[in-house]
Amino acid sequence: MGDAEGGVMSRRVKIIFEDGEKTYGDLDLSGEKPIIVTGGMPYDLESFAATGATVAVNDQPTLKLLQEAGIKARPTGRQTTITISVTEQLRERLTAASKKYNRTTTSILVEAGEKWLDEKSL
């Protein structure tokens, strides 16, 4: 299942729980039904809505999708989408790893990028 913006299959989202805890997750649109993956755990949208958490997103189609599923969602301008080019072999390895560890490719790449930046003190 692609989305309205050219088939992007995963979106990084900010999650704010009712107790004030904040984290990030990924809205995965690649399966039959969209899921939110946070902390390595997948949630269908209805189950996630039951948590009462608010999700901050940076595009209107994602905002609408979440709100239609009963999730409290609001817009944010703090995230952006980038496009990167990788070898087919790396793409295949990332896809396999995302399935094995129940993560999205986006979350793996963001984690690796953040770790690299921290190591370089940037």
Short mmCIF file of N, CA, C and O in Angstrom, two decimals:
data_model
loop_
_atom_site.label_atom_id
_atom_site.label_comp_id
_atom_site.label_asym_id
_atom_site.label_seq_id
_atom_site.Cartn_x
_atom_site.Cartn_y
_atom_site.Cartn_z
N MET A 1 0.84 -1.18 0.00
CA MET A 1 0.00 0.00 0.00
C MET A 1 0.88 1.23 0.00
O MET A 1 1.66 1.45 0.90
N GLY A 2 0.81 2.05 -1.01
CA GLY A 2 1.54 3.30 -1.05
C GLY A 2 0.69 4.41 -0.48
O GLY A 2 -0.44 4.21 -0.08
N ASP A 3 1.23 5.62 -0.46
CA ASP A 3 0.41 6.71 0.02
C ASP A 3 0.19 7.70 -1.10
O ASP A 3 0.60 7.49 -2.23
N ALA A 4 -0.45 8.79 -0.77
CA ALA A 4 -0.83 9.77 -1.77
C ALA A 4 0.34 10.59 -2.29
O ALA A 4 0.19 11.37 -3.19
N GLU A 5 1.52 10.40 -1.73
CA GLU A 5 2.66 11.21 -2.14
C GLU A 5 3.72 10.40 -2.86
O GLU A 5 4.89 10.42 -2.53
N GLY A 6 3.31 9.61 -3.82
CA GLY A 6 4.28 8.94 -4.66
C GLY A 6 4.78 7.61 -4.15
O GLY A 6 5.86 7.19 -4.50
N GLY A 7 4.02 6.92 -3.33
CA GLY A 7 4.36 5.57 -2.95
C GLY A 7 5.32 5.44 -1.78
O GLY A 7 5.88 4.38 -1.58
N VAL A 8 5.55 6.48 -1.00
CA VAL A 8 6.42 6.36 0.17
C VAL A 8 5.81 5.35 1.12
O VAL A 8 4.63 5.42 1.44
N MET A 9 6.59 4.39 1.58
CA MET A 9 6.06 3.28 2.36
C MET A 9 6.25 3.44 3.86
O MET A 9 5.73 2.66 4.63
N SER A 10 7.00 4.42 4.31
CA SER A 10 7.24 4.60 5.73
C SER A 10 7.42 6.07 6.04
O SER A 10 8.02 6.81 5.25
N ARG A 11 6.88 6.48 7.17
CA ARG A 11 7.02 7.87 7.60
C ARG A 11 7.47 7.88 9.05
O ARG A 11 6.90 7.19 9.89
N ARG A 12 8.46 8.68 9.36
CA ARG A 12 8.93 8.87 10.74
C ARG A 12 7.95 9.82 11.41
O ARG A 12 7.60 10.87 10.85
N VAL A 13 7.48 9.48 12.61
CA VAL A 13 6.53 10.30 13.33
C VAL A 13 6.99 10.49 14.78
O VAL A 13 7.69 9.64 15.33
N LYS A 14 6.60 11.60 15.36
CA LYS A 14 6.89 11.86 16.77
C LYS A 14 5.67 11.44 17.56
O LYS A 14 4.53 11.74 17.18
N ILE A 15 5.90 10.73 18.68
CA ILE A 15 4.81 10.22 19.50
C ILE A 15 4.92 10.86 20.88
O ILE A 15 5.98 10.85 21.50
N ILE A 16 3.80 11.42 21.34
CA ILE A 16 3.75 12.03 22.66
C ILE A 16 2.69 11.27 23.46
O ILE A 16 1.50 11.32 23.14
N PHE A 17 3.13 10.54 24.48
CA PHE A 17 2.20 9.76 25.29
C PHE A 17 1.50 10.66 26.31
O PHE A 17 1.97 11.76 26.61
N GLU A 18 0.39 10.19 26.84
CA GLU A 18 -0.41 10.98 27.77
C GLU A 18 0.37 11.39 29.02
O GLU A 18 0.10 12.43 29.60
N ASP A 19 1.36 10.59 29.42
CA ASP A 19 2.15 10.94 30.61
C ASP A 19 3.28 11.93 30.29
O ASP A 19 4.09 12.26 31.15
N GLY A 20 3.34 12.40 29.03
CA GLY A 20 4.34 13.37 28.63
C GLY A 20 5.58 12.78 28.00
O GLY A 20 6.42 13.49 27.45
N GLU A 21 5.75 11.45 28.07
CA GLU A 21 6.91 10.80 27.46
C GLU A 21 6.85 11.00 25.95
O GLU A 21 5.79 10.90 25.34
N LYS A 22 8.01 11.27 25.36
CA LYS A 22 8.10 11.49 23.91
C LYS A 22 9.06 10.48 23.31
O LYS A 22 10.08 10.15 23.90
N THR A 23 8.73 10.01 22.14
CA THR A 23 9.59 9.08 21.41
C THR A 23 9.29 9.23 19.93
O THR A 23 8.46 10.05 19.53
N TYR A 24 9.97 8.44 19.12
CA TYR A 24 9.71 8.43 17.69
C TYR A 24 9.27 7.03 17.27
O TYR A 24 9.61 6.04 17.91
N GLY A 25 8.52 6.98 16.21
CA GLY A 25 8.08 5.72 15.64
C GLY A 25 8.01 5.85 14.14
O GLY A 25 8.33 6.91 13.58
N ASP A 26 7.60 4.78 13.52
CA ASP A 26 7.46 4.78 12.06
C ASP A 26 6.07 4.32 11.70
O ASP A 26 5.59 3.30 12.19
N LEU A 27 5.43 5.08 10.83
CA LEU A 27 4.18 4.67 10.25
C LEU A 27 4.54 3.87 9.01
O LEU A 27 5.10 4.40 8.06
N ASP A 28 4.28 2.57 9.05
CA ASP A 28 4.65 1.65 7.97
C ASP A 28 3.43 1.39 7.11
O ASP A 28 2.42 0.86 7.58
N LEU A 29 3.52 1.76 5.85
CA LEU A 29 2.42 1.62 4.90
C LEU A 29 2.63 0.47 3.92
O LEU A 29 1.91 0.36 2.94
N SER A 30 3.60 -0.40 4.19
CA SER A 30 3.97 -1.42 3.21
C SER A 30 3.09 -2.67 3.24
O SER A 30 3.07 -3.42 2.29
N GLY A 31 2.35 -2.89 4.31
CA GLY A 31 1.53 -4.10 4.42
C GLY A 31 0.11 -3.86 3.95
O GLY A 31 -0.22 -2.83 3.37
N GLU A 32 -0.74 -4.85 4.24
CA GLU A 32 -2.15 -4.72 3.88
C GLU A 32 -2.82 -3.58 4.63
O GLU A 32 -3.69 -2.90 4.09
N LYS A 33 -2.43 -3.42 5.89
CA LYS A 33 -2.96 -2.34 6.72
C LYS A 33 -1.80 -1.56 7.30
O LYS A 33 -0.77 -2.13 7.63
N PRO A 34 -1.96 -0.24 7.44
CA PRO A 34 -0.89 0.55 8.04
C PRO A 34 -0.68 0.16 9.50
O PRO A 34 -1.62 -0.21 10.19
N ILE A 35 0.58 0.25 9.94
CA ILE A 35 0.91 0.02 11.34
C ILE A 35 1.85 1.12 11.82
O ILE A 35 2.52 1.76 11.01
N ILE A 36 1.88 1.31 13.12
CA ILE A 36 2.87 2.19 13.73
C ILE A 36 3.82 1.29 14.51
O ILE A 36 3.39 0.46 15.30
N VAL A 37 5.12 1.45 14.25
CA VAL A 37 6.14 0.67 14.94
C VAL A 37 6.88 1.62 15.87
O VAL A 37 7.42 2.63 15.43
N THR A 38 6.88 1.30 17.15
CA THR A 38 7.62 2.09 18.13
C THR A 38 8.21 1.14 19.15
O THR A 38 7.57 0.16 19.54
N GLY A 39 9.45 1.37 19.52
CA GLY A 39 10.13 0.49 20.46
C GLY A 39 10.22 -0.94 19.96
O GLY A 39 10.25 -1.87 20.75
N GLY A 40 10.24 -1.12 18.64
CA GLY A 40 10.32 -2.45 18.05
C GLY A 40 9.00 -3.21 18.04
O GLY A 40 8.94 -4.34 17.58
N MET A 41 7.93 -2.57 18.53
CA MET A 41 6.63 -3.23 18.59
C MET A 41 5.69 -2.64 17.55
O MET A 41 5.54 -1.43 17.46
N PRO A 42 5.04 -3.51 16.75
CA PRO A 42 4.07 -3.01 15.77
C PRO A 42 2.68 -2.89 16.39
O PRO A 42 2.26 -3.72 17.19
N TYR A 43 1.98 -1.84 16.04
CA TYR A 43 0.61 -1.62 16.48
C TYR A 43 -0.25 -1.31 15.26
O TYR A 43 0.12 -0.44 14.47
N ASP A 44 -1.40 -1.99 15.13
CA ASP A 44 -2.31 -1.54 14.09
C ASP A 44 -2.86 -0.20 14.56
O ASP A 44 -2.78 0.16 15.74
N LEU A 45 -3.41 0.58 13.64
CA LEU A 45 -3.81 1.93 13.99
C LEU A 45 -4.89 1.98 15.06
O LEU A 45 -4.87 2.86 15.93
N GLU A 46 -5.80 1.03 15.04
CA GLU A 46 -6.87 1.01 16.04
C GLU A 46 -6.29 0.74 17.44
O GLU A 46 -6.68 1.38 18.41
N SER A 47 -5.36 -0.20 17.53
CA SER A 47 -4.72 -0.48 18.83
C SER A 47 -3.91 0.71 19.31
O SER A 47 -3.90 1.03 20.49
N PHE A 48 -3.23 1.37 18.39
CA PHE A 48 -2.44 2.53 18.78
C PHE A 48 -3.34 3.66 19.26
O PHE A 48 -3.02 4.34 20.23
N ALA A 49 -4.48 3.84 18.61
CA ALA A 49 -5.42 4.89 19.03
C ALA A 49 -5.84 4.69 20.48
O ALA A 49 -6.01 5.66 21.23
N ALA A 50 -5.96 3.44 20.90
CA ALA A 50 -6.39 3.13 22.27
C ALA A 50 -5.37 3.56 23.31
O ALA A 50 -5.72 3.71 24.49
N THR A 51 -4.12 3.82 22.92
CA THR A 51 -3.11 4.26 23.88
C THR A 51 -3.34 5.70 24.32
O THR A 51 -2.82 6.12 25.34
N GLY A 52 -4.08 6.46 23.50
CA GLY A 52 -4.31 7.86 23.82
C GLY A 52 -3.17 8.78 23.45
O GLY A 52 -3.21 9.98 23.71
N ALA A 53 -2.12 8.23 22.86
CA ALA A 53 -0.96 9.03 22.47
C ALA A 53 -1.31 9.96 21.32
O ALA A 53 -2.21 9.70 20.52
N THR A 54 -0.57 11.06 21.23
CA THR A 54 -0.70 12.00 20.13
C THR A 54 0.48 11.78 19.19
O THR A 54 1.61 11.58 19.63
N VAL A 55 0.21 11.83 17.90
CA VAL A 55 1.26 11.64 16.90
C VAL A 55 1.43 12.95 16.12
O VAL A 55 0.45 13.51 15.63
N ALA A 56 2.66 13.43 16.04
CA ALA A 56 2.97 14.63 15.28
C ALA A 56 3.56 14.21 13.94
O ALA A 56 4.50 13.43 13.90
N VAL A 57 2.96 14.71 12.86
CA VAL A 57 3.39 14.33 11.50
C VAL A 57 3.63 15.59 10.67
O VAL A 57 3.14 16.66 11.00
N ASN A 58 4.35 15.42 9.56
CA ASN A 58 4.70 16.59 8.76
C ASN A 58 4.02 16.63 7.39
O ASN A 58 4.44 17.39 6.54
N ASP A 59 2.98 15.85 7.18
CA ASP A 59 2.29 15.95 5.90
C ASP A 59 0.79 15.68 6.07
O ASP A 59 0.38 14.93 6.95
N GLN A 60 0.02 16.34 5.24
CA GLN A 60 -1.44 16.29 5.35
C GLN A 60 -2.03 14.89 5.11
O GLN A 60 -2.92 14.48 5.86
N PRO A 61 -1.58 14.11 4.10
CA PRO A 61 -2.17 12.78 3.91
C PRO A 61 -1.98 11.86 5.12
O PRO A 61 -2.89 11.12 5.50
N THR A 62 -0.80 11.93 5.76
CA THR A 62 -0.55 11.10 6.94
C THR A 62 -1.41 11.57 8.10
O THR A 62 -2.00 10.76 8.82
N LEU A 63 -1.53 12.87 8.27
CA LEU A 63 -2.37 13.44 9.33
C LEU A 63 -3.80 12.94 9.17
O LEU A 63 -4.42 12.47 10.12
N LYS A 64 -4.31 13.01 7.97
CA LYS A 64 -5.69 12.58 7.69
C LYS A 64 -5.87 11.08 7.96
O LYS A 64 -6.84 10.67 8.59
N LEU A 65 -4.92 10.26 7.52
CA LEU A 65 -4.99 8.82 7.73
C LEU A 65 -5.06 8.48 9.22
O LEU A 65 -5.90 7.69 9.65
N LEU A 66 -4.20 9.11 10.01
CA LEU A 66 -4.17 8.84 11.44
C LEU A 66 -5.45 9.31 12.13
O LEU A 66 -6.02 8.60 12.95
N GLN A 67 -5.90 10.49 11.78
CA GLN A 67 -7.12 11.02 12.39
C GLN A 67 -8.34 10.16 12.04
O GLN A 67 -9.19 9.93 12.89
N GLU A 68 -8.39 9.67 10.81
CA GLU A 68 -9.50 8.80 10.41
C GLU A 68 -9.50 7.49 11.19
O GLU A 68 -10.55 6.88 11.37
N ALA A 69 -8.33 7.06 11.65
CA ALA A 69 -8.23 5.83 12.44
C ALA A 69 -8.49 6.09 13.93
O ALA A 69 -8.41 5.17 14.74
N GLY A 70 -8.78 7.34 14.29
CA GLY A 70 -9.09 7.66 15.68
C GLY A 70 -7.88 8.05 16.51
O GLY A 70 -7.97 8.19 17.72
N ILE A 71 -6.74 8.23 15.85
CA ILE A 71 -5.51 8.62 16.56
C ILE A 71 -5.47 10.14 16.67
O ILE A 71 -5.76 10.85 15.71
N LYS A 72 -5.11 10.62 17.86
CA LYS A 72 -4.91 12.06 18.02
C LYS A 72 -3.64 12.40 17.26
O LYS A 72 -2.57 11.88 17.55
N ALA A 73 -3.78 13.24 16.27
CA ALA A 73 -2.63 13.60 15.43
C ALA A 73 -2.64 15.10 15.21
O ALA A 73 -3.69 15.73 15.15
N ARG A 74 -1.44 15.65 15.11
CA ARG A 74 -1.30 17.08 14.84
C ARG A 74 -0.12 17.29 13.90
O ARG A 74 0.79 16.45 13.83
N PRO A 75 -0.13 18.40 13.17
CA PRO A 75 0.99 18.67 12.26
C PRO A 75 2.22 19.17 12.99
O PRO A 75 2.13 19.73 14.07
N THR A 76 3.37 18.93 12.40
CA THR A 76 4.63 19.47 12.89
C THR A 76 5.50 19.81 11.69
O THR A 76 5.46 19.13 10.68
N GLY A 77 6.28 20.83 11.83
CA GLY A 77 7.20 21.21 10.77
C GLY A 77 8.62 20.78 11.06
O GLY A 77 9.55 21.18 10.38
N ARG A 78 8.82 19.97 12.08
CA ARG A 78 10.17 19.63 12.52
C ARG A 78 10.75 18.40 11.82
O ARG A 78 11.86 18.02 12.10
N GLN A 79 10.00 17.77 10.97
CA GLN A 79 10.52 16.61 10.26
C GLN A 79 10.49 16.91 8.77
O GLN A 79 9.70 17.70 8.30
N THR A 80 11.37 16.26 8.06
CA THR A 80 11.39 16.43 6.62
C THR A 80 11.72 15.09 5.98
O THR A 80 12.29 14.21 6.63
N THR A 81 11.35 14.94 4.76
CA THR A 81 11.64 13.72 4.01
C THR A 81 12.84 13.96 3.13
O THR A 81 12.93 15.00 2.47
N ILE A 82 13.78 13.01 3.13
CA ILE A 82 14.92 13.09 2.22
C ILE A 82 14.93 11.84 1.35
O ILE A 82 14.38 10.80 1.72
N THR A 83 15.54 11.94 0.22
CA THR A 83 15.69 10.80 -0.68
C THR A 83 17.17 10.48 -0.78
O THR A 83 17.99 11.37 -0.97
N ILE A 84 17.49 9.20 -0.62
CA ILE A 84 18.88 8.77 -0.75
C ILE A 84 18.96 7.66 -1.79
O ILE A 84 17.99 6.94 -2.01
N SER A 85 20.10 7.53 -2.39
CA SER A 85 20.34 6.46 -3.35
C SER A 85 21.29 5.46 -2.71
O SER A 85 22.31 5.85 -2.13
N VAL A 86 20.96 4.18 -2.81
CA VAL A 86 21.79 3.12 -2.27
C VAL A 86 21.90 2.02 -3.31
O VAL A 86 21.11 1.95 -4.24
N THR A 87 22.87 1.14 -3.11
CA THR A 87 23.00 0.01 -4.02
C THR A 87 21.82 -0.94 -3.80
O THR A 87 21.20 -0.95 -2.73
N GLU A 88 21.54 -1.72 -4.78
CA GLU A 88 20.47 -2.72 -4.66
C GLU A 88 20.77 -3.69 -3.53
O GLU A 88 19.88 -4.08 -2.77
N GLN A 89 22.04 -4.06 -3.37
CA GLN A 89 22.43 -4.98 -2.31
C GLN A 89 22.14 -4.39 -0.92
O GLN A 89 21.61 -5.07 -0.05
N LEU A 90 22.47 -3.11 -0.72
CA LEU A 90 22.19 -2.48 0.57
C LEU A 90 20.69 -2.40 0.79
O LEU A 90 20.20 -2.66 1.89
N ARG A 91 19.94 -2.06 -0.22
CA ARG A 91 18.48 -1.99 -0.08
C ARG A 91 17.92 -3.34 0.33
O ARG A 91 17.09 -3.43 1.23
N GLU A 92 18.40 -4.41 -0.29
CA GLU A 92 17.93 -5.75 0.05
C GLU A 92 18.30 -6.12 1.49
O GLU A 92 17.50 -6.72 2.21
N ARG A 93 19.52 -5.77 1.91
CA ARG A 93 19.95 -6.05 3.29
C ARG A 93 19.10 -5.28 4.30
O ARG A 93 18.71 -5.81 5.33
N LEU A 94 18.83 -4.01 3.99
CA LEU A 94 18.00 -3.21 4.87
C LEU A 94 16.58 -3.76 4.96
O LEU A 94 15.98 -3.81 6.04
N THR A 95 16.04 -4.18 3.83
CA THR A 95 14.69 -4.75 3.81
C THR A 95 14.64 -6.02 4.65
O THR A 95 13.72 -6.22 5.44
N ALA A 96 15.64 -6.88 4.50
CA ALA A 96 15.69 -8.12 5.28
C ALA A 96 15.82 -7.82 6.78
O ALA A 96 15.15 -8.43 7.61
N ALA A 97 16.67 -6.86 7.11
CA ALA A 97 16.86 -6.49 8.52
C ALA A 97 15.59 -5.89 9.10
O ALA A 97 15.22 -6.18 10.25
N SER A 98 14.89 -5.08 8.32
CA SER A 98 13.67 -4.47 8.83
C SER A 98 12.61 -5.52 9.13
O SER A 98 11.91 -5.44 10.14
N LYS A 99 12.53 -6.54 8.31
CA LYS A 99 11.58 -7.62 8.56
C LYS A 99 12.01 -8.47 9.76
O LYS A 99 11.19 -8.80 10.61
N LYS A 100 13.29 -8.79 9.83
CA LYS A 100 13.79 -9.63 10.91
C LYS A 100 13.61 -8.98 12.27
O LYS A 100 13.25 -9.64 13.25
N TYR A 101 13.86 -7.68 12.35
CA TYR A 101 13.83 -6.99 13.64
C TYR A 101 12.56 -6.15 13.83
O TYR A 101 12.47 -5.37 14.78
N ASN A 102 11.59 -6.34 12.94
CA ASN A 102 10.31 -5.65 13.04
C ASN A 102 10.49 -4.14 13.16
O ASN A 102 9.95 -3.49 14.03
N ARG A 103 11.33 -3.60 12.27
CA ARG A 103 11.62 -2.18 12.21
C ARG A 103 11.33 -1.73 10.80
O ARG A 103 11.09 -2.53 9.92
N THR A 104 11.41 -0.45 10.57
CA THR A 104 11.31 0.05 9.21
C THR A 104 12.71 0.44 8.75
O THR A 104 13.60 0.71 9.57
N THR A 105 12.89 0.48 7.45
CA THR A 105 14.17 0.91 6.90
C THR A 105 14.48 2.32 7.37
O THR A 105 15.63 2.63 7.72
N THR A 106 13.47 3.17 7.41
CA THR A 106 13.67 4.54 7.86
C THR A 106 14.24 4.57 9.27
O THR A 106 15.21 5.29 9.55
N SER A 107 13.66 3.79 10.18
CA SER A 107 14.15 3.83 11.57
C SER A 107 15.58 3.33 11.68
O SER A 107 16.37 3.85 12.47
N ILE A 108 15.94 2.33 10.87
CA ILE A 108 17.31 1.81 10.88
C ILE A 108 18.29 2.89 10.39
O ILE A 108 19.32 3.13 11.01
N LEU A 109 17.94 3.55 9.30
CA LEU A 109 18.82 4.57 8.74
C LEU A 109 18.92 5.80 9.65
O LEU A 109 20.01 6.36 9.82
N VAL A 110 17.80 6.20 10.24
CA VAL A 110 17.83 7.34 11.17
C VAL A 110 18.69 7.02 12.37
O VAL A 110 19.53 7.83 12.79
N GLU A 111 18.52 5.81 12.93
CA GLU A 111 19.33 5.41 14.09
C GLU A 111 20.81 5.42 13.74
O GLU A 111 21.65 5.92 14.51
N ALA A 112 21.16 4.87 12.58
CA ALA A 112 22.56 4.83 12.16
C ALA A 112 23.11 6.24 11.94
O ALA A 112 24.24 6.55 12.35
N GLY A 113 22.32 7.10 11.32
CA GLY A 113 22.74 8.48 11.09
C GLY A 113 22.94 9.25 12.38
O GLY A 113 23.92 9.98 12.55
N GLU A 114 21.99 9.09 13.33
CA GLU A 114 22.10 9.77 14.61
C GLU A 114 23.32 9.28 15.38
O GLU A 114 24.05 10.08 15.99
N LYS A 115 23.58 7.97 15.34
CA LYS A 115 24.75 7.41 16.03
C LYS A 115 26.04 7.98 15.43
O LYS A 115 26.95 8.37 16.15
N TRP A 116 26.12 8.02 14.12
CA TRP A 116 27.31 8.56 13.44
C TRP A 116 27.52 10.02 13.82
O TRP A 116 28.65 10.42 14.15
N LEU A 117 26.47 10.81 13.81
CA LEU A 117 26.58 12.22 14.17
C LEU A 117 27.03 12.40 15.62
O LEU A 117 27.85 13.26 15.93
N ASP A 118 26.49 11.57 16.52
CA ASP A 118 26.90 11.63 17.93
C ASP A 118 28.37 11.29 18.08
O ASP A 118 29.09 11.95 18.84
N GLU A 119 28.84 10.26 17.36
CA GLU A 119 30.24 9.86 17.43
C GLU A 119 31.16 10.98 16.93
O GLU A 119 32.28 11.13 17.41
N LYS A 120 30.69 11.76 15.98
CA LYS A 120 31.49 12.86 15.42
C LYS A 120 31.26 14.16 16.17
O LYS A 120 31.80 15.19 15.81
N SER A 121 30.43 14.11 17.21
CA SER A 121 30.09 15.29 18.02
C SER A 121 29.50 16.41 17.18
O SER A 121 29.82 17.58 17.36
N LEU A 122 28.64 16.05 16.27
CA LEU A 122 27.99 17.04 15.40
C LEU A 122 26.56 17.23 15.80
O LEU A 122 25.89 16.43 16.31
#
